[in-house]
Short mmCIF file of C-alpha atoms in Angstrom, two decimals:
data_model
loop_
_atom_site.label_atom_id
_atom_site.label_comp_id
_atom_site.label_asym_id
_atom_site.label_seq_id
_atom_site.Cartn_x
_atom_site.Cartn_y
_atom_site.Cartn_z
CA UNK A 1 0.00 0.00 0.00
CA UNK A 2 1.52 3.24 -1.24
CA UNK A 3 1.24 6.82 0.93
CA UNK A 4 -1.78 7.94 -1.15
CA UNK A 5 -4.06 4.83 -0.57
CA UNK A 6 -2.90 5.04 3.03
CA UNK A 7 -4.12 8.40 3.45
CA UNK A 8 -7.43 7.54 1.64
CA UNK A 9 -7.88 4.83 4.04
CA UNK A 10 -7.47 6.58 6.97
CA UNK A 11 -9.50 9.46 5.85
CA UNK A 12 -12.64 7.27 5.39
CA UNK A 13 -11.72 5.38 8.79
CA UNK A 14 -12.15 9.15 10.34
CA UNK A 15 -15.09 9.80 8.75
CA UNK A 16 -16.87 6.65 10.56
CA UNK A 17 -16.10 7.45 13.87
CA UNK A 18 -15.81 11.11 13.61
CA UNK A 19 -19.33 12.42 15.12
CA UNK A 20 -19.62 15.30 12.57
CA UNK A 21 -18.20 13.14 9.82
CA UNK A 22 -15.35 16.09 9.52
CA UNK A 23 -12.15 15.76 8.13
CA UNK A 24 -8.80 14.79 9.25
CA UNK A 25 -6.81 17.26 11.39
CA UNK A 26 -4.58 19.75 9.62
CA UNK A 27 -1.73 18.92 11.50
CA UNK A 28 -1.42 15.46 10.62
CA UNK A 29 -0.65 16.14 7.25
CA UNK A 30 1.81 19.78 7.81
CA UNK A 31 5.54 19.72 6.59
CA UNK A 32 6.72 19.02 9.98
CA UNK A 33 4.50 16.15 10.39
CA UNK A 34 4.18 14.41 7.08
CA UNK A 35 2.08 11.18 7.11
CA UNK A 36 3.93 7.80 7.37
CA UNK A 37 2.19 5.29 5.23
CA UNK A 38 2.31 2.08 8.17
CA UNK A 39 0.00 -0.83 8.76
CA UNK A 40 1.45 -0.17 12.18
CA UNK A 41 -0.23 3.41 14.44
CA UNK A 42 0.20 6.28 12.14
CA UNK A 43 3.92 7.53 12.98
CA UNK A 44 4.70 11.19 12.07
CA UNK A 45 8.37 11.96 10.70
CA UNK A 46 9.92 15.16 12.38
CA UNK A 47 13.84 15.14 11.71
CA UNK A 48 15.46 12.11 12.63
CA UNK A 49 12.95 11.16 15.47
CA UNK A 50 9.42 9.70 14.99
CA UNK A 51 6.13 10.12 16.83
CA UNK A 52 3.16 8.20 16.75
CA UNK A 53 -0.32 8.88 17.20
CA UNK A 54 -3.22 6.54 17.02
CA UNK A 55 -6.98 7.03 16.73
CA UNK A 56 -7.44 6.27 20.40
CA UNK A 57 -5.40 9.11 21.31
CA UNK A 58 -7.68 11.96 19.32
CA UNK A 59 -10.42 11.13 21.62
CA UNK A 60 -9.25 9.71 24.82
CA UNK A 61 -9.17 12.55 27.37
CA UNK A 62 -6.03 13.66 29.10
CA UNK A 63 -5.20 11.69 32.00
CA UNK A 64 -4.93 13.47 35.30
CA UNK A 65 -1.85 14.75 36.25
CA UNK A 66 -0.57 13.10 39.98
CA UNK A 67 0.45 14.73 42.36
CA UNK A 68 4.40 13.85 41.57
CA UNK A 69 3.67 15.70 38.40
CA UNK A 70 1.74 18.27 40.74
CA UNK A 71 4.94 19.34 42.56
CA UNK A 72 7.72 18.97 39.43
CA UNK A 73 5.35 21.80 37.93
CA UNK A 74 5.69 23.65 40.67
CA UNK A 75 9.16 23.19 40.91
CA UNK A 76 9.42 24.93 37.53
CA UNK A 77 7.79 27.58 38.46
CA UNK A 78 10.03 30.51 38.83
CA UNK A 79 9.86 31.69 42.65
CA UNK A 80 11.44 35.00 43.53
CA UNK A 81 11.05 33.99 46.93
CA UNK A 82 11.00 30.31 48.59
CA UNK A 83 8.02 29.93 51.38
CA UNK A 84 10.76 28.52 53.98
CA UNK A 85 12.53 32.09 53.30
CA UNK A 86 10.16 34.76 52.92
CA UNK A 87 11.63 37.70 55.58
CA UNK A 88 14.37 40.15 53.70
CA UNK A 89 15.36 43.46 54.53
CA UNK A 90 13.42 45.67 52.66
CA UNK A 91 16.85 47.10 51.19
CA UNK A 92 18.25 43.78 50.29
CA UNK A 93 15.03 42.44 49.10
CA UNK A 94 15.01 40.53 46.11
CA UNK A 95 11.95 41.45 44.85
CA UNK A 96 11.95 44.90 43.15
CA UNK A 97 8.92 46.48 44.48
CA UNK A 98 9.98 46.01 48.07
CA UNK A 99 13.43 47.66 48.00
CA UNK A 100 11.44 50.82 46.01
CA UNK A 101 8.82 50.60 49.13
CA UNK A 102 11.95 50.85 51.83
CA UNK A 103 13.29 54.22 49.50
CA UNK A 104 9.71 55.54 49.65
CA UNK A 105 9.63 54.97 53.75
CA UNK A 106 13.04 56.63 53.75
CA UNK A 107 12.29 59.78 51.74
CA UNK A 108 9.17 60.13 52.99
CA UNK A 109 9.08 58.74 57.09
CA UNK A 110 10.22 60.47 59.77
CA UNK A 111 12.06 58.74 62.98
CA UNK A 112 9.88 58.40 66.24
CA UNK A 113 12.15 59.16 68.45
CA UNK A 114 12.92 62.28 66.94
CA UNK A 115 8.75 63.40 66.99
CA UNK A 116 8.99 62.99 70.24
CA UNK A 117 12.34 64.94 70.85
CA UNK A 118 10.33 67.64 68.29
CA UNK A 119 7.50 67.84 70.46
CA UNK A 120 9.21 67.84 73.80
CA UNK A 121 11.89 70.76 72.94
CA UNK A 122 9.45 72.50 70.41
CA UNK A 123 11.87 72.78 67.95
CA UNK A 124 12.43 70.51 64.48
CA UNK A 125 14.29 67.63 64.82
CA UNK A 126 12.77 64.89 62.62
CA UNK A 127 15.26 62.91 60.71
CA UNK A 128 14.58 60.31 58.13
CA UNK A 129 14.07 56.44 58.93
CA UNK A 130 17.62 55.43 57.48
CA UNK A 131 18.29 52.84 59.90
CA UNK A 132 16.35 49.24 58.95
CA UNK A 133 15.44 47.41 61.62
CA UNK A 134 17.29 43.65 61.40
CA UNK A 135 13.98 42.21 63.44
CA UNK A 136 11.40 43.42 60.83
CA UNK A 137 13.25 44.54 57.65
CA UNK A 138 11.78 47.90 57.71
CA UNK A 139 13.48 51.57 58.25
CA UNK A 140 12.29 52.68 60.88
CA UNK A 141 14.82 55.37 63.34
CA UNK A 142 17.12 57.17 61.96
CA UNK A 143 20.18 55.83 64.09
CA UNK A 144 20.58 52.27 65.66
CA UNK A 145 21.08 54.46 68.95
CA UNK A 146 17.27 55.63 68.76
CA UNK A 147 16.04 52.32 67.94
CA UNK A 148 17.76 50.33 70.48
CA UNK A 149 16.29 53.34 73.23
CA UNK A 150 12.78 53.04 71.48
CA UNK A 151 11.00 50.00 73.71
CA UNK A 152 7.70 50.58 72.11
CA UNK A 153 8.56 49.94 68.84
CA UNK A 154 10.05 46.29 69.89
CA UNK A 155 7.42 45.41 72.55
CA UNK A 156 4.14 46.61 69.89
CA UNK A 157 5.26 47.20 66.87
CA UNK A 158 8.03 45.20 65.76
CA UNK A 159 6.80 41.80 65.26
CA UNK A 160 3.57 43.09 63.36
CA UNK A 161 5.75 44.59 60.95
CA UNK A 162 7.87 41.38 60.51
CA UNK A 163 4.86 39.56 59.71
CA UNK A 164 3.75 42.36 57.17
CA UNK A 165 7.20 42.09 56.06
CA UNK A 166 6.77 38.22 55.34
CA UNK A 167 3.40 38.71 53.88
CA UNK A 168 4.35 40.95 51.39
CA UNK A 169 7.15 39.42 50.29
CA UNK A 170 4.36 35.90 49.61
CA UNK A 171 2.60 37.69 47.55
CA UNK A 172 4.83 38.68 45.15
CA UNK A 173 6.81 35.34 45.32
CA UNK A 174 5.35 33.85 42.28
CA UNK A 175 4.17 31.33 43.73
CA UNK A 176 0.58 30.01 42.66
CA UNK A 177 -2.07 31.56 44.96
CA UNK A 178 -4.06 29.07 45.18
CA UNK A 179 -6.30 31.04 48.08
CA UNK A 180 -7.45 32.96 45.85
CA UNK A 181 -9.41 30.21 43.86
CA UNK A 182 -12.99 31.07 45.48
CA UNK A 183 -16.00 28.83 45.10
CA UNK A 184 -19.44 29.62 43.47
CA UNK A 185 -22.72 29.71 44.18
CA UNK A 186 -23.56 27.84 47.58
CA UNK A 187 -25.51 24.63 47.46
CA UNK A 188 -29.19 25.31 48.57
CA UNK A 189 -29.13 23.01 51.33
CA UNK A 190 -25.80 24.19 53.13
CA UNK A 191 -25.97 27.01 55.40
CA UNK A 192 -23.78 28.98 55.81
CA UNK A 193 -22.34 30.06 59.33
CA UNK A 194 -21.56 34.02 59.96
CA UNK A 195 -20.15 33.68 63.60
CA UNK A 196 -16.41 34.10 62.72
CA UNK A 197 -14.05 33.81 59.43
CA UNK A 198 -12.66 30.31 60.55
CA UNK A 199 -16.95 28.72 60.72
CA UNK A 200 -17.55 31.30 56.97
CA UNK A 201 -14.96 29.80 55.26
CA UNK A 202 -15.66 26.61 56.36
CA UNK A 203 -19.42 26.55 55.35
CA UNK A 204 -18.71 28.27 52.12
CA UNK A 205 -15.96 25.65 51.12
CA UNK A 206 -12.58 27.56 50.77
CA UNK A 207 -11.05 24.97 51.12
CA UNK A 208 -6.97 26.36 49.93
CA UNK A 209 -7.46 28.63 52.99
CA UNK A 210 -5.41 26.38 55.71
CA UNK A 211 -2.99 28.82 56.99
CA UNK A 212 -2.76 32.09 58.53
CA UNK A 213 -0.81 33.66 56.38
CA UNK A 214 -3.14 33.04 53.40
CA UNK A 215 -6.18 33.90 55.59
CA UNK A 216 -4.69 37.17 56.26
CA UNK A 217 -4.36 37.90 52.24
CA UNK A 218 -7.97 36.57 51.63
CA UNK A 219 -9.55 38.56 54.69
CA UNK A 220 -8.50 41.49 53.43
CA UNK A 221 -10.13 41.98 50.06
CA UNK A 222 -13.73 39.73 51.31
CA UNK A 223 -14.02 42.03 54.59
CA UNK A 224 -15.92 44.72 52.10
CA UNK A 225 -18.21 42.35 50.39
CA UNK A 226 -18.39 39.84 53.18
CA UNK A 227 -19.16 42.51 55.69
CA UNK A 228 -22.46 43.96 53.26
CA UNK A 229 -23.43 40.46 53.37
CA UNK A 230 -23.46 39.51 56.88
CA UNK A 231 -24.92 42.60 57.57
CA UNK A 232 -28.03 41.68 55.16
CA UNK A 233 -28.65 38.08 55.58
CA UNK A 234 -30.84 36.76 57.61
CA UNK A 235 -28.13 34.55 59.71
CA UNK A 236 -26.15 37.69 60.27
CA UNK A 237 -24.09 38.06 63.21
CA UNK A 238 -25.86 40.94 64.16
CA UNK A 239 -28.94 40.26 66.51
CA UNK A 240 -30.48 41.82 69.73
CA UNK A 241 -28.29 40.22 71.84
CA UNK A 242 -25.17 41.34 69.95
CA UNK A 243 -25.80 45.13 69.60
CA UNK A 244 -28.56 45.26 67.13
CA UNK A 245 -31.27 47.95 68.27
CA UNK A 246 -35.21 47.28 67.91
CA UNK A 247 -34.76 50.39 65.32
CA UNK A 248 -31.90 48.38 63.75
CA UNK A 249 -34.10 45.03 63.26
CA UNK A 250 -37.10 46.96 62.02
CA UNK A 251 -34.76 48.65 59.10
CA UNK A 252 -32.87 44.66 58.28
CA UNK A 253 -36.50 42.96 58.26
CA UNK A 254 -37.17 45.73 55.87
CA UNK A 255 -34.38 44.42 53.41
CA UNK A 256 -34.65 41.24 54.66
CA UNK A 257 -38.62 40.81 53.28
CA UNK A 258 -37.27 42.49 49.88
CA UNK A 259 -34.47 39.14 49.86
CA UNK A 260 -37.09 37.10 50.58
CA UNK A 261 -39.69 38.66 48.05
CA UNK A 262 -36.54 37.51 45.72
CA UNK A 263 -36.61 34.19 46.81
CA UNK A 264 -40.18 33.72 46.11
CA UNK A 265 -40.36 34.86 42.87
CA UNK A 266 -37.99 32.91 41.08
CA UNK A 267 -40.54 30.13 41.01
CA UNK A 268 -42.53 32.19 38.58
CA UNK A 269 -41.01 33.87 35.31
CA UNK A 270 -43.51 36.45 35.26
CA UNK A 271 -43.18 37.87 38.54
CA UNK A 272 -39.10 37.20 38.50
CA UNK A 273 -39.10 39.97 35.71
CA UNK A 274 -40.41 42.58 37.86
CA UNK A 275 -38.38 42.45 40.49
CA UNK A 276 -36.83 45.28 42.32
CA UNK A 277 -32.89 45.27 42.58
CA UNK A 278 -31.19 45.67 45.65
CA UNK A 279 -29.50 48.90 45.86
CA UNK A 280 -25.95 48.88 47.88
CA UNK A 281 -24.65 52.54 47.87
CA UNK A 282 -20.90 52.58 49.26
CA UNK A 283 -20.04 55.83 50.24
CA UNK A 284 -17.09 57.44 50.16
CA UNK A 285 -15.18 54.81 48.17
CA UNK A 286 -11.69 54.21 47.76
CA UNK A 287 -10.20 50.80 47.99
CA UNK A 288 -13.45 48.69 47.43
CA UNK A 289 -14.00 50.35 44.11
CA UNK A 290 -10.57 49.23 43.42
CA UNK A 291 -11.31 45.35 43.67
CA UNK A 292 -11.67 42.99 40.61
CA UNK A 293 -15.48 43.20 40.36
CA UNK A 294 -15.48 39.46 40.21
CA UNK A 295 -14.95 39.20 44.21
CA UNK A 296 -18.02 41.23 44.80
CA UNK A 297 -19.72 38.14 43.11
CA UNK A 298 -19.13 36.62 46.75
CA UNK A 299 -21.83 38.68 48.16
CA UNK A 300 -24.46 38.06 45.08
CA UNK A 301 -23.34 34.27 46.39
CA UNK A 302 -24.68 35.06 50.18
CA UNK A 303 -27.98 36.15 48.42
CA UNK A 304 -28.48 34.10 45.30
CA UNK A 305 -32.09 35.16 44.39
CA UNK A 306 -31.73 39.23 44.48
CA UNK A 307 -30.69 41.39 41.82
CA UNK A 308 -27.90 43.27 43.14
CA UNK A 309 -26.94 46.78 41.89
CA UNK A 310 -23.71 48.48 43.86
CA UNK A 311 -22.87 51.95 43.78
CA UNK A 312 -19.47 53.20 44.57
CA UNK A 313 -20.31 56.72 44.99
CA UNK A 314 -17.06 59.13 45.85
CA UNK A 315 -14.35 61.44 44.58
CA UNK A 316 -11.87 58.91 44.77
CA UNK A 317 -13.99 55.99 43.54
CA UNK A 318 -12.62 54.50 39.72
CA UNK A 319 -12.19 50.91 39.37
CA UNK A 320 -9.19 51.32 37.56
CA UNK A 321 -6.45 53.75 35.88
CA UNK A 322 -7.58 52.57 32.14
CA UNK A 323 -10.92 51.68 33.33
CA UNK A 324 -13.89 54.01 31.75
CA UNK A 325 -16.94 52.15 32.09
CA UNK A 326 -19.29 53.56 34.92
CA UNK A 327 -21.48 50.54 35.02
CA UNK A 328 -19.51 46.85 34.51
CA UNK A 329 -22.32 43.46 34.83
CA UNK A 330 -20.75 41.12 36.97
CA UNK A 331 -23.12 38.52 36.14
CA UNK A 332 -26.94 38.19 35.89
CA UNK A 333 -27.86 39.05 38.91
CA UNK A 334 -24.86 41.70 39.99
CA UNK A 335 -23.98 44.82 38.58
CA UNK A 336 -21.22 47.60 39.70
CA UNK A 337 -22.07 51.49 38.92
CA UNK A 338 -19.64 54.22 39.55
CA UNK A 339 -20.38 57.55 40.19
CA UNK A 340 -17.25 60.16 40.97
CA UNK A 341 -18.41 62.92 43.18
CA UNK A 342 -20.34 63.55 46.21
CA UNK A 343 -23.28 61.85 47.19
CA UNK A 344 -25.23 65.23 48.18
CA UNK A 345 -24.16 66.62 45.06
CA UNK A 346 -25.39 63.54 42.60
CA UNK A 347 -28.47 62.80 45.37
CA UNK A 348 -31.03 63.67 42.84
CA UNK A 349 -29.37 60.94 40.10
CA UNK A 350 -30.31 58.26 42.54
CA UNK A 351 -33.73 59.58 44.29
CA UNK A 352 -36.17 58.29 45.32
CA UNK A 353 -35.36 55.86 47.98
CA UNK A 354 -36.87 52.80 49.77
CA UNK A 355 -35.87 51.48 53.14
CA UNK A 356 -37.40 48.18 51.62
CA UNK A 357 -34.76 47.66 48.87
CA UNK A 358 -31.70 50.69 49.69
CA UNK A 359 -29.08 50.59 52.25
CA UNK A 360 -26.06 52.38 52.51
CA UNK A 361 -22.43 51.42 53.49
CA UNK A 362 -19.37 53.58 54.40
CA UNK A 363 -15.90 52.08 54.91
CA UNK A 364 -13.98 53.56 57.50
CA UNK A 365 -15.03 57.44 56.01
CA UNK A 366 -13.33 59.68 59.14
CA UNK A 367 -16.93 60.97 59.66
CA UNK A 368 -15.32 63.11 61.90
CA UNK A 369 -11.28 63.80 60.52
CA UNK A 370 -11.03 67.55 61.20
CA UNK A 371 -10.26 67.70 57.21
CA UNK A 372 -13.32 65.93 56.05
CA UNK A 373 -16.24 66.42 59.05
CA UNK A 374 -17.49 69.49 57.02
CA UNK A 375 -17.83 67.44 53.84
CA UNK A 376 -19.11 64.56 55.48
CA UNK A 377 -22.02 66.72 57.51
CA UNK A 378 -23.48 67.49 53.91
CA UNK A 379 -23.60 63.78 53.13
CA UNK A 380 -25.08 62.89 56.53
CA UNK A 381 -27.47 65.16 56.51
CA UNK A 382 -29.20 64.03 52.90
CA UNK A 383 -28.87 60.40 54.19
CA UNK A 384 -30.38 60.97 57.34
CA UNK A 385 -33.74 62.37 55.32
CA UNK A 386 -33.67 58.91 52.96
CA UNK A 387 -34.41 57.04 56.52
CA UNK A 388 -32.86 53.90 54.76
CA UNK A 389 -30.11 51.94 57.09
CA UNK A 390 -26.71 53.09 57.37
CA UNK A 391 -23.44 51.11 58.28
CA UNK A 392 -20.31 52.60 58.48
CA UNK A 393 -16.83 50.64 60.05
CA UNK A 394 -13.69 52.08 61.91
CA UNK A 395 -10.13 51.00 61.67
CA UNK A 396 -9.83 50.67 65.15
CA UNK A 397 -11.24 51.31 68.51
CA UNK A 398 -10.52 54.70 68.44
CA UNK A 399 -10.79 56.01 65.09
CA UNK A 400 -14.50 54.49 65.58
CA UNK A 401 -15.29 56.00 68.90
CA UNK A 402 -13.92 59.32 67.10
CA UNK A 403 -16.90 59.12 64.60
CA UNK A 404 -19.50 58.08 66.53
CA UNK A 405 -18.89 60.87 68.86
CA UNK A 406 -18.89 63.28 65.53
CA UNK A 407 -22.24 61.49 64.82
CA UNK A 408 -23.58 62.38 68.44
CA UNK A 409 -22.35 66.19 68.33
CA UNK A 410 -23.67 66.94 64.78
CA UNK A 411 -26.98 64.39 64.20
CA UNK A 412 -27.95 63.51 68.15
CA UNK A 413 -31.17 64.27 67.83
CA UNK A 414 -32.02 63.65 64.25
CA UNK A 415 -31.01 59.65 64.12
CA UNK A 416 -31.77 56.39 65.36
CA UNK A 417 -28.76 54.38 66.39
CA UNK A 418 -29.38 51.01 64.52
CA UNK A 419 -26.27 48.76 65.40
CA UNK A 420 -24.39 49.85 68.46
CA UNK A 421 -20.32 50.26 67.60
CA UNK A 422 -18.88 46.89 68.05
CA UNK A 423 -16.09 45.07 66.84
CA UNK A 424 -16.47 43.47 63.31
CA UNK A 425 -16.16 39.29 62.62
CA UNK A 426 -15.20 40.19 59.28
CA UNK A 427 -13.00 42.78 59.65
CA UNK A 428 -9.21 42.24 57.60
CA UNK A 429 -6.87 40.47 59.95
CA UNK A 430 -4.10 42.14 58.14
CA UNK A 431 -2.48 45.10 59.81
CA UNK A 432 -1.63 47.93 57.27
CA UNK A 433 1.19 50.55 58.19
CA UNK A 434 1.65 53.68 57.25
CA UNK A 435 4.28 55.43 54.89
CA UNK A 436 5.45 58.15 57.22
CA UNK A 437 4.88 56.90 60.34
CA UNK A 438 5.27 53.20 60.72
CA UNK A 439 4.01 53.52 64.35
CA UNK A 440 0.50 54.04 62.86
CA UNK A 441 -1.54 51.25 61.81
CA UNK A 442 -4.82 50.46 60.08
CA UNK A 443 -7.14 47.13 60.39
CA UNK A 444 -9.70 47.62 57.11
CA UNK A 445 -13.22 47.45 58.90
CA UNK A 446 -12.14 46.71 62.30
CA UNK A 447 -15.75 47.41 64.07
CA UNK A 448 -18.86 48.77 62.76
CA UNK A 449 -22.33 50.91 63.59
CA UNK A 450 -25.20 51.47 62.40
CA UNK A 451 -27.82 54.17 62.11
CA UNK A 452 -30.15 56.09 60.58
CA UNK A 453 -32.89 59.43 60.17
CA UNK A 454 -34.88 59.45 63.28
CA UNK A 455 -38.52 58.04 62.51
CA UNK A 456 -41.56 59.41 64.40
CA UNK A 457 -44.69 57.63 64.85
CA UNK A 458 -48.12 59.11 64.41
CA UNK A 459 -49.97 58.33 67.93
CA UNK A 460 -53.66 58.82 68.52
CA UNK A 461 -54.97 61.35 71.48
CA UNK A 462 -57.56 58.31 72.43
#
């Protein structure tokens, strides 16, 4: 049998078992792989070597890779950083964006020991953070002499920074981040459990978050959506017994019969098409309008049956540099709108409101910062006359405390306190420092309050 009758053969032999009675694949008969006439499985001629492929093979799926192969893959994967070795001095770091971070602490930090020399003699005697700290990696005095006299920075600080150190240094080790591979929608019949992080992630199946290191990265991108969820479903954390007021559980069974309204009509088509989306306004947004819109899909998860539309409403709120969308769909049933400016400026774009199916959100805003408490009393003001439910978080104790007692001052009488401050379950578990002063530190939603416009009730004289 010649080459040409071979191919003919084989052709018609493709043809029988093929399911769309196509033709043979185009690559069995290129230059590099010319077709071996052969009683024997077709063998394809590349050089001096040969490779055969056999009928089987087109349709036989690929076998599953073990986990041997699992861990040589790895292996090849380029790692600027091993896991056993992940602490470096921020000057000596091997990964690029760490040693610029160190030069941008230097030029722009100041040495606590000398802020405290500054304010105690009344005269200017900051110095740059040139010394690095060999316990954390980070500059942080300007002389070793100042940091060996500054106790509070090794007692408080010092191994918090180390661990940020570490942290940072894992996720931009190139390794796979396999915590970041979320799961979809939850099975109807598993509920899931809002008491902590460790009992969520559990009931929701993330199951490539086993250490505490990778629930540190996770926490801190879910603790925006996460939080809006707990907040709304009807397991939520957040009961009588746990700081919710009777005005607070009046305003969540208000949202809470819209959800369920949701759930209801998805067993008819016609009254699923006339549903009323959710409305999430976040206030103030800066770093939750910068997530990939695809985490927020873990909140549409927590409440599968509403349509959910989120605002991020703020001067500082774009989803990206090249981004120029102001509305991106998420999915079906999620969609993310933008709006850059100030909420009692753009009030009328989004009027009228419903307690039933609006709620508002506002991520640690400094309600009342001494640069922003003006701006903020304009926005508090028009939200207090929507009387929809407002939540706002704190980065700590006192940066809380500071607001609420801004809220007290300004709005006493005008509001109903609907969630009394309290720390948050889902608040980030990663400790973020700042640039010029390493001494202070931020926790991304680390408690949270609610409130909203005072409501009065029309009483009879009889």
């Amino acid at each position: 049998m010649n080459s040409r009758q071979s191919a003919q053969l084989l052709a018609r032999s493709w043809r029988r078992i093929s399911p769309r009675g196509g033709s043979l694949p185009r690559a069995l008969f290129t230059k590099e792989a010319p077709l071996v006439a052969s009683t024997a499985p077709v063998a394809v001629a590349a050089g001096h070597s040969k490779r055969h492929i056999s009928l089987k093979s087109l349709f036989a799926p690929s076998p599953p890779k073990t986990d041997g192969e699992d861990q040589m893959a790895g292996s090849r994967q380029r790692l600027l950083v091993r896991p056993d070795d992940l602490f470096h001095p921020l000057s000596k770091s091997p990964i690029k964006e760490m040693r610029e971070k160190g030069v941008l602490i230097q030029n722009h930090g100041c040495c606590p020991s000398c802020v405290i020399e500054t304010t105690a003699k009344g005269h200017a005697a900051t110095r740059e953070p040139m010394f690095e700290c060999p316990d954390c990696g980070y500059p942080t005095h300007c002389t070793e002499k100042h940091w060996e006299e500054d106790t509070k920075h090794r007692e408080e600080l010092c191994s918090h920074l180390r661990e940020a150190n570490e942290d940072e240094h894992d996720l931009r080790s190139g390794r796979t981040l396999r915590e970041f591979e979320f799961p979809s929608a939850q099975l109807p019949e598993v509920v899931v459990n809002f008491s902590s992080w460790d009992t969520f992630l559990y009931t929701r199946s993330f199951t490539n978050v086993n250490t505490d290191r990778s629930m540190r990265h996770v926490s801190k991108v879910l603790t925006y959506p996460v939080t809006i969820g707990a907040t709304l479903h009807q397991y939520s954390p957040f009961t009588l017994s746990t700081g919710l007021t009777p005005e607070g559980l009046k305003s969540l069974t208000a949202l809470r019969t819209t959800i369920k309204e949701h759930e209801l009509a998805r067993s008819e088509k016609d009254l699923e098409m006339q549903q009323t989306p959710l409305r999430i306004f976040v206030l103030g947004a800066r770093a939750e309008a910068m997530l990939p819109p695809h985490l927020y899909l873990q909140l549409s998860y927590l409440l599968p049956s509403s349509p959910i539309h989120i605002y991020f409403v703020g001067p500082e709120c774009i989803p990206a540099p090249e981004e120029t969308r102001s509305t991106i769909v998420v999915s079906s049933r999620l969609a993310l709108k933008y709006h850059k400016g100030y909420f009692h400026d753009a009030i009328w774009n989004f009027a009228p409101f419903d307690p039933f199916t609006d709620v508002f959100f506002m991520f640690s805003p400094g309600l009342a910062h001494p640069n922003a408490r003006a701006g903020w009393k304009l926005t508090v003001e028009k939200l207090l006359e929507t009387k929809c439910a407002i939540f706002a978080t704190g980065f700590h104790e006192q940066d809380m405390q500071t607001d609420v007692k801004g809220l007290e001052e300004d709005f006493g009488g005008q509001m109903d306190w609907l969630l009394k401050p309290r720390p948050n379950p889902f608040t980030s578990l990663k400790r973020d420092f700042g640039i010029r002063n390493l001494q202070e530190w931020a926790i991304a939603n680390w408690g949270i309050y609610g409130f909203r416009g005072k409501r009065y009730e029309v009483q009879s004289n009889q």
